[in-house]
PDB file of C-alpha atoms in Angstrom:
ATOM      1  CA  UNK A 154      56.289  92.868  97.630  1.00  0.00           C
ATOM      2  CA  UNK A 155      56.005  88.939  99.053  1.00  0.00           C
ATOM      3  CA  UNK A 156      52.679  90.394 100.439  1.00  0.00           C
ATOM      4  CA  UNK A 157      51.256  89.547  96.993  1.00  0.00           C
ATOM      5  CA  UNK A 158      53.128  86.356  96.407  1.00  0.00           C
ATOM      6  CA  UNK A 159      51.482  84.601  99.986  1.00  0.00           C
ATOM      7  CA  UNK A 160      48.160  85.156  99.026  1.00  0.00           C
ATOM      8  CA  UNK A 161      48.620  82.637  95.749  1.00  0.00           C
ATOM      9  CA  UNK A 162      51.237  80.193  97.445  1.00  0.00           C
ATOM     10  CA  UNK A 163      48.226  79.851  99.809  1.00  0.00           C
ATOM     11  CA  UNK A 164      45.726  78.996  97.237  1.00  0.00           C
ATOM     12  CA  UNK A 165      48.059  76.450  95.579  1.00  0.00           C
ATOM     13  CA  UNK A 166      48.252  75.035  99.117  1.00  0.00           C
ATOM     14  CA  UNK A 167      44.723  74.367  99.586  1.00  0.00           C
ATOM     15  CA  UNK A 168      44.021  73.410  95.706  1.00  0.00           C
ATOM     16  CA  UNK A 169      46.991  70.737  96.385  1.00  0.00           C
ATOM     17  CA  UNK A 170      45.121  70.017 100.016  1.00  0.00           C
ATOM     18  CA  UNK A 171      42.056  69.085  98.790  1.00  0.00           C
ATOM     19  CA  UNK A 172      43.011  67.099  95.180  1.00  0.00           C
ATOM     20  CA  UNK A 173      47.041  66.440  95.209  1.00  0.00           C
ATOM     21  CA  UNK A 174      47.600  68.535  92.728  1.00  0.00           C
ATOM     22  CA  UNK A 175      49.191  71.591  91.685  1.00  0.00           C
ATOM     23  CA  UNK A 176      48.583  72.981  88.082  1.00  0.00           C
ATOM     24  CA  UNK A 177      50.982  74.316  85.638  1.00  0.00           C
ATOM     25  CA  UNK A 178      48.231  77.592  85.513  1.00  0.00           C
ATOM     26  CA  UNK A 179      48.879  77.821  89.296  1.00  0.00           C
ATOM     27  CA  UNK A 180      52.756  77.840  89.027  1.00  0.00           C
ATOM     28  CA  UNK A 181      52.292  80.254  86.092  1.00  0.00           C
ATOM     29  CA  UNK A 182      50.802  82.659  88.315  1.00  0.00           C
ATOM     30  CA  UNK A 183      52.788  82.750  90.866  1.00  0.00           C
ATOM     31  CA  UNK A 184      55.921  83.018  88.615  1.00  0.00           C
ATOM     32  CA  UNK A 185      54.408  85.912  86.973  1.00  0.00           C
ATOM     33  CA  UNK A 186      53.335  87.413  89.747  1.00  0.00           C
ATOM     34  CA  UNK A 187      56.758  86.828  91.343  1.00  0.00           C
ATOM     35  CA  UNK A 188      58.375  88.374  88.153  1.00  0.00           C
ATOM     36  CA  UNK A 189      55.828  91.634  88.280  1.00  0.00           C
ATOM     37  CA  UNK A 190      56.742  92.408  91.896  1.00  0.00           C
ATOM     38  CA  UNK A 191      60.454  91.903  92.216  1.00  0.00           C
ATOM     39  CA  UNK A 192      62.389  94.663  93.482  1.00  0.00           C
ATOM     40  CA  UNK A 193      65.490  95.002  91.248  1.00  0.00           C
ATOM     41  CA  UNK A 194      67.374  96.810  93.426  1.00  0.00           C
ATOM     42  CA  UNK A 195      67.815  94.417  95.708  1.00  0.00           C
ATOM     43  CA  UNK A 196      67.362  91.390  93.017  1.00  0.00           C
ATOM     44  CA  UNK A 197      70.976  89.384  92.385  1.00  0.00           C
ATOM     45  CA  UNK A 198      69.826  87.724  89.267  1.00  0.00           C
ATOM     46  CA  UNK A 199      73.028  85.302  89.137  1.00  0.00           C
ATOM     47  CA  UNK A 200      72.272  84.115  92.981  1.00  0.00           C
ATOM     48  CA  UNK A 201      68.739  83.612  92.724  1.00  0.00           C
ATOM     49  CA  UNK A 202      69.274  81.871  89.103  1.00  0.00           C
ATOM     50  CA  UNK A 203      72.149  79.720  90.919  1.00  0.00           C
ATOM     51  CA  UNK A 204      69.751  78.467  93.803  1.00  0.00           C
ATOM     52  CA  UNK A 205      66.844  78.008  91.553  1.00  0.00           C
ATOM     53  CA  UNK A 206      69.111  75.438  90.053  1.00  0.00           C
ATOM     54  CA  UNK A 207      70.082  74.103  92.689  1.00  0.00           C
ATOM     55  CA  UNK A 208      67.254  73.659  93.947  1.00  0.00           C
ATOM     56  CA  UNK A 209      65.891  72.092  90.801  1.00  0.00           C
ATOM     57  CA  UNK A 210      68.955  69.409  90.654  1.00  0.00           C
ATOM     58  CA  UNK A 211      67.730  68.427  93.933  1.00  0.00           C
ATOM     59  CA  UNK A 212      64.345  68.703  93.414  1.00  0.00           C
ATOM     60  CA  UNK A 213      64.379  66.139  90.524  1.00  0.00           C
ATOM     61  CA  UNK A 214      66.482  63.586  92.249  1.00  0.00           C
ATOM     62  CA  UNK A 215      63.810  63.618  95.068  1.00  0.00           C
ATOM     63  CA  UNK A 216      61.119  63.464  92.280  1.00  0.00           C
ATOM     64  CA  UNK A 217      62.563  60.276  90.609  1.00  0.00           C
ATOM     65  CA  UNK A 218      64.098  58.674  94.174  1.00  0.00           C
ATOM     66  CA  UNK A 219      61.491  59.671  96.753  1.00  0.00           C
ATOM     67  CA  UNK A 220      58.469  60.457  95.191  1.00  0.00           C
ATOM     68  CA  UNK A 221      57.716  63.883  95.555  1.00  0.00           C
ATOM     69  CA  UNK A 222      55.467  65.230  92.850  1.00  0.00           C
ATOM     70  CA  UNK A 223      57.074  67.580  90.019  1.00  0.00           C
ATOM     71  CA  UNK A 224      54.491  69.960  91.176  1.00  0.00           C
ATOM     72  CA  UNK A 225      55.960  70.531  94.574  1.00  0.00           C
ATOM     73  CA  UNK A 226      59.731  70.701  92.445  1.00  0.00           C
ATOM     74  CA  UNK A 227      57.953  73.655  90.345  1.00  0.00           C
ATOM     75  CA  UNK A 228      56.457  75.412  93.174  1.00  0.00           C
ATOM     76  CA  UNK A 229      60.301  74.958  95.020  1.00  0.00           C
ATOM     77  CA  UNK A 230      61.834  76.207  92.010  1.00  0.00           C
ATOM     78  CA  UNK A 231      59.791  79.776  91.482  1.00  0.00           C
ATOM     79  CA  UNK A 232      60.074  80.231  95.614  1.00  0.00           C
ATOM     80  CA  UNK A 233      63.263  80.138  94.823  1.00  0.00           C
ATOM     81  CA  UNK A 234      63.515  81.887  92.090  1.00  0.00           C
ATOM     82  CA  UNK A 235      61.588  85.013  93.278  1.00  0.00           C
ATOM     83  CA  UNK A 236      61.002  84.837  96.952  1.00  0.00           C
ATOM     84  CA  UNK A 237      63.570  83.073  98.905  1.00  0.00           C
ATOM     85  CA  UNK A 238      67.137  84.778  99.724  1.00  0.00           C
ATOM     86  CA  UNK A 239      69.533  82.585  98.236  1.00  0.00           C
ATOM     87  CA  UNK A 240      71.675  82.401 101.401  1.00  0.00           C
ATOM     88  CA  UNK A 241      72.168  78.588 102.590  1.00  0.00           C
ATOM     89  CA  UNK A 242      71.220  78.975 106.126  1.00  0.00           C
ATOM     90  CA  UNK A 243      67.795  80.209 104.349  1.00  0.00           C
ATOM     91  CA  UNK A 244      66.969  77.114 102.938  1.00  0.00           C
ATOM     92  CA  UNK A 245      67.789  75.132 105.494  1.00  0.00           C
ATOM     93  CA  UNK A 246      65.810  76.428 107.889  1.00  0.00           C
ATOM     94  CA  UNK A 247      62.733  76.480 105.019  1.00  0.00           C
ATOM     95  CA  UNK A 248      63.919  72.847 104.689  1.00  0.00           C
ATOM     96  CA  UNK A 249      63.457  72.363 108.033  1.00  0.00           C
ATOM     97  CA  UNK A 250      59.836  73.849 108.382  1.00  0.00           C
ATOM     98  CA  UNK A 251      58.827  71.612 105.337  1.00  0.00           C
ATOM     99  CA  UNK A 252      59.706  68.358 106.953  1.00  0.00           C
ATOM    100  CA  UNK A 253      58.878  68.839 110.135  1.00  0.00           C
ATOM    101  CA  UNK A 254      55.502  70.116 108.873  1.00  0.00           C
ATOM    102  CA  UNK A 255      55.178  67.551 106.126  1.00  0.00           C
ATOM    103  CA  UNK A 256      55.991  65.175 108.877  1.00  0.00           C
ATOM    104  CA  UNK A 257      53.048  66.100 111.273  1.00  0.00           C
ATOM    105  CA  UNK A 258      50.481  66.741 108.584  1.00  0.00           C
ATOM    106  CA  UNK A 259      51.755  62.655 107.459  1.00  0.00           C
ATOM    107  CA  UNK A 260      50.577  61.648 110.843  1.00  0.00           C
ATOM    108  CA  UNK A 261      47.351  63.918 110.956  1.00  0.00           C
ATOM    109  CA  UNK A 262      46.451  61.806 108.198  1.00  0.00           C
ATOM    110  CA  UNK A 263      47.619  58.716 108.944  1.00  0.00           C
ATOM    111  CA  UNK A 264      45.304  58.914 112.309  1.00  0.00           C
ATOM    112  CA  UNK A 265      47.955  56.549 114.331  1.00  0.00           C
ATOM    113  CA  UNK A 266      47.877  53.468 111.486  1.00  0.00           C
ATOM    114  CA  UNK A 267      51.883  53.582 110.891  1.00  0.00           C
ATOM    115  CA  UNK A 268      51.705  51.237 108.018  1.00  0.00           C
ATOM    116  CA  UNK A 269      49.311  52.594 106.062  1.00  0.00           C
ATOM    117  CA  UNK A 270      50.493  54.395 102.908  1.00  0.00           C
ATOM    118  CA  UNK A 271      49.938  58.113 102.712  1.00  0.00           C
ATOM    119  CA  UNK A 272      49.693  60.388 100.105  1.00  0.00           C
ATOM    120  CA  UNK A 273      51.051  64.168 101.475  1.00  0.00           C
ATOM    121  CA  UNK A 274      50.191  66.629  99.680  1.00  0.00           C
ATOM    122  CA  UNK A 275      53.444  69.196 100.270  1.00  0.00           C
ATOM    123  CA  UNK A 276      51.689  72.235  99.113  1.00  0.00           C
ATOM    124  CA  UNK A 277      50.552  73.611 102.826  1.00  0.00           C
ATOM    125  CA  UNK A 278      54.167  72.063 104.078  1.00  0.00           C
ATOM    126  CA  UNK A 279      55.853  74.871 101.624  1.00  0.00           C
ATOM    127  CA  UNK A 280      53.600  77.301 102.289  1.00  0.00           C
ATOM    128  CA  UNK A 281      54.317  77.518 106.421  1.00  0.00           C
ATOM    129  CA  UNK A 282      57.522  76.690 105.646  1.00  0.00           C
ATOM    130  CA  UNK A 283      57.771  79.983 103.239  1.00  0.00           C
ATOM    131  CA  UNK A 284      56.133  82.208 105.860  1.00  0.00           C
ATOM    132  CA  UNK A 285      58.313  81.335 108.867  1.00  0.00           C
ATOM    133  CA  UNK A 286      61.216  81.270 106.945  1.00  0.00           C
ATOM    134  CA  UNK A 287      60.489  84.726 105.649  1.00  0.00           C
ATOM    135  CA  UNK A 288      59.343  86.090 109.271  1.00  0.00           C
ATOM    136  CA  UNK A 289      62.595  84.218 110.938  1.00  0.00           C
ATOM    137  CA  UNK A 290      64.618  86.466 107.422  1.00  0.00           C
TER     138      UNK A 290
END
């Protein structure tokens, strides 16, 4: 049931759009919702706990290195958790998707002045990201 989990990821991407910010209610839903609608059939608890921590690690260290907003390492963490397959080649093509997005949307707002500092909201990056990874699945 992603169907239901897009819908929010998409709403977090446009809240963290417009203000750079993604709220704790946000993640909450979409972890719930993640929660409500995962098939356990098909659910490998110790996997998707595994890359969820992994994730995390990784996560943190580009929080406190690189500046990425624990937000965007919450968000990663639940996609992980609940809606990405926890095979590698999985995350790095979503890992590609982000960047490269993340990337273009950096010079969309940059408008051509290289040395200006830009805040990028990562949001929309892991939400295209999610979908083409999930489509490419």
């Amino acid at each position: 049931m992603h169907l239901l989990l897009l819908p929010i990821l998409g709403w977090i991407a446009v809240i963290d759009a417009r203000t750079h910010r993604i709220t704790n209610k946000a993640v909450v839903a979409l972890a719930v919702t993640g929660l409500a609608t995962v098939d356990l059939q098909n659910f490998d608890v110790g996997r998707q706990l595994k890359a969820a921590m992994i994730v995390l690690v990784i996560g943190l260290l580009l929080s406190i290195f690189c500046g990425v907003g624990m937000g965007d390492v919450k968000l990663i963490v639940v996609l992980a958790l609940f809606l990405l397959p926890p095979e590698l080649a999985t995350y790095q093509r979503f890992s590609l998707v982000v960047c490269l997005f993340a990337f273009a949307y950096a010079l969309y707002l940059s408008r051509g002045k290289f040395r200006q500092s830009v805040k990028i909201p990562l949001a929309p990056a892991i939400f295209v990201g999610t979908i083409i990874t999930l489509i490419a699945k």
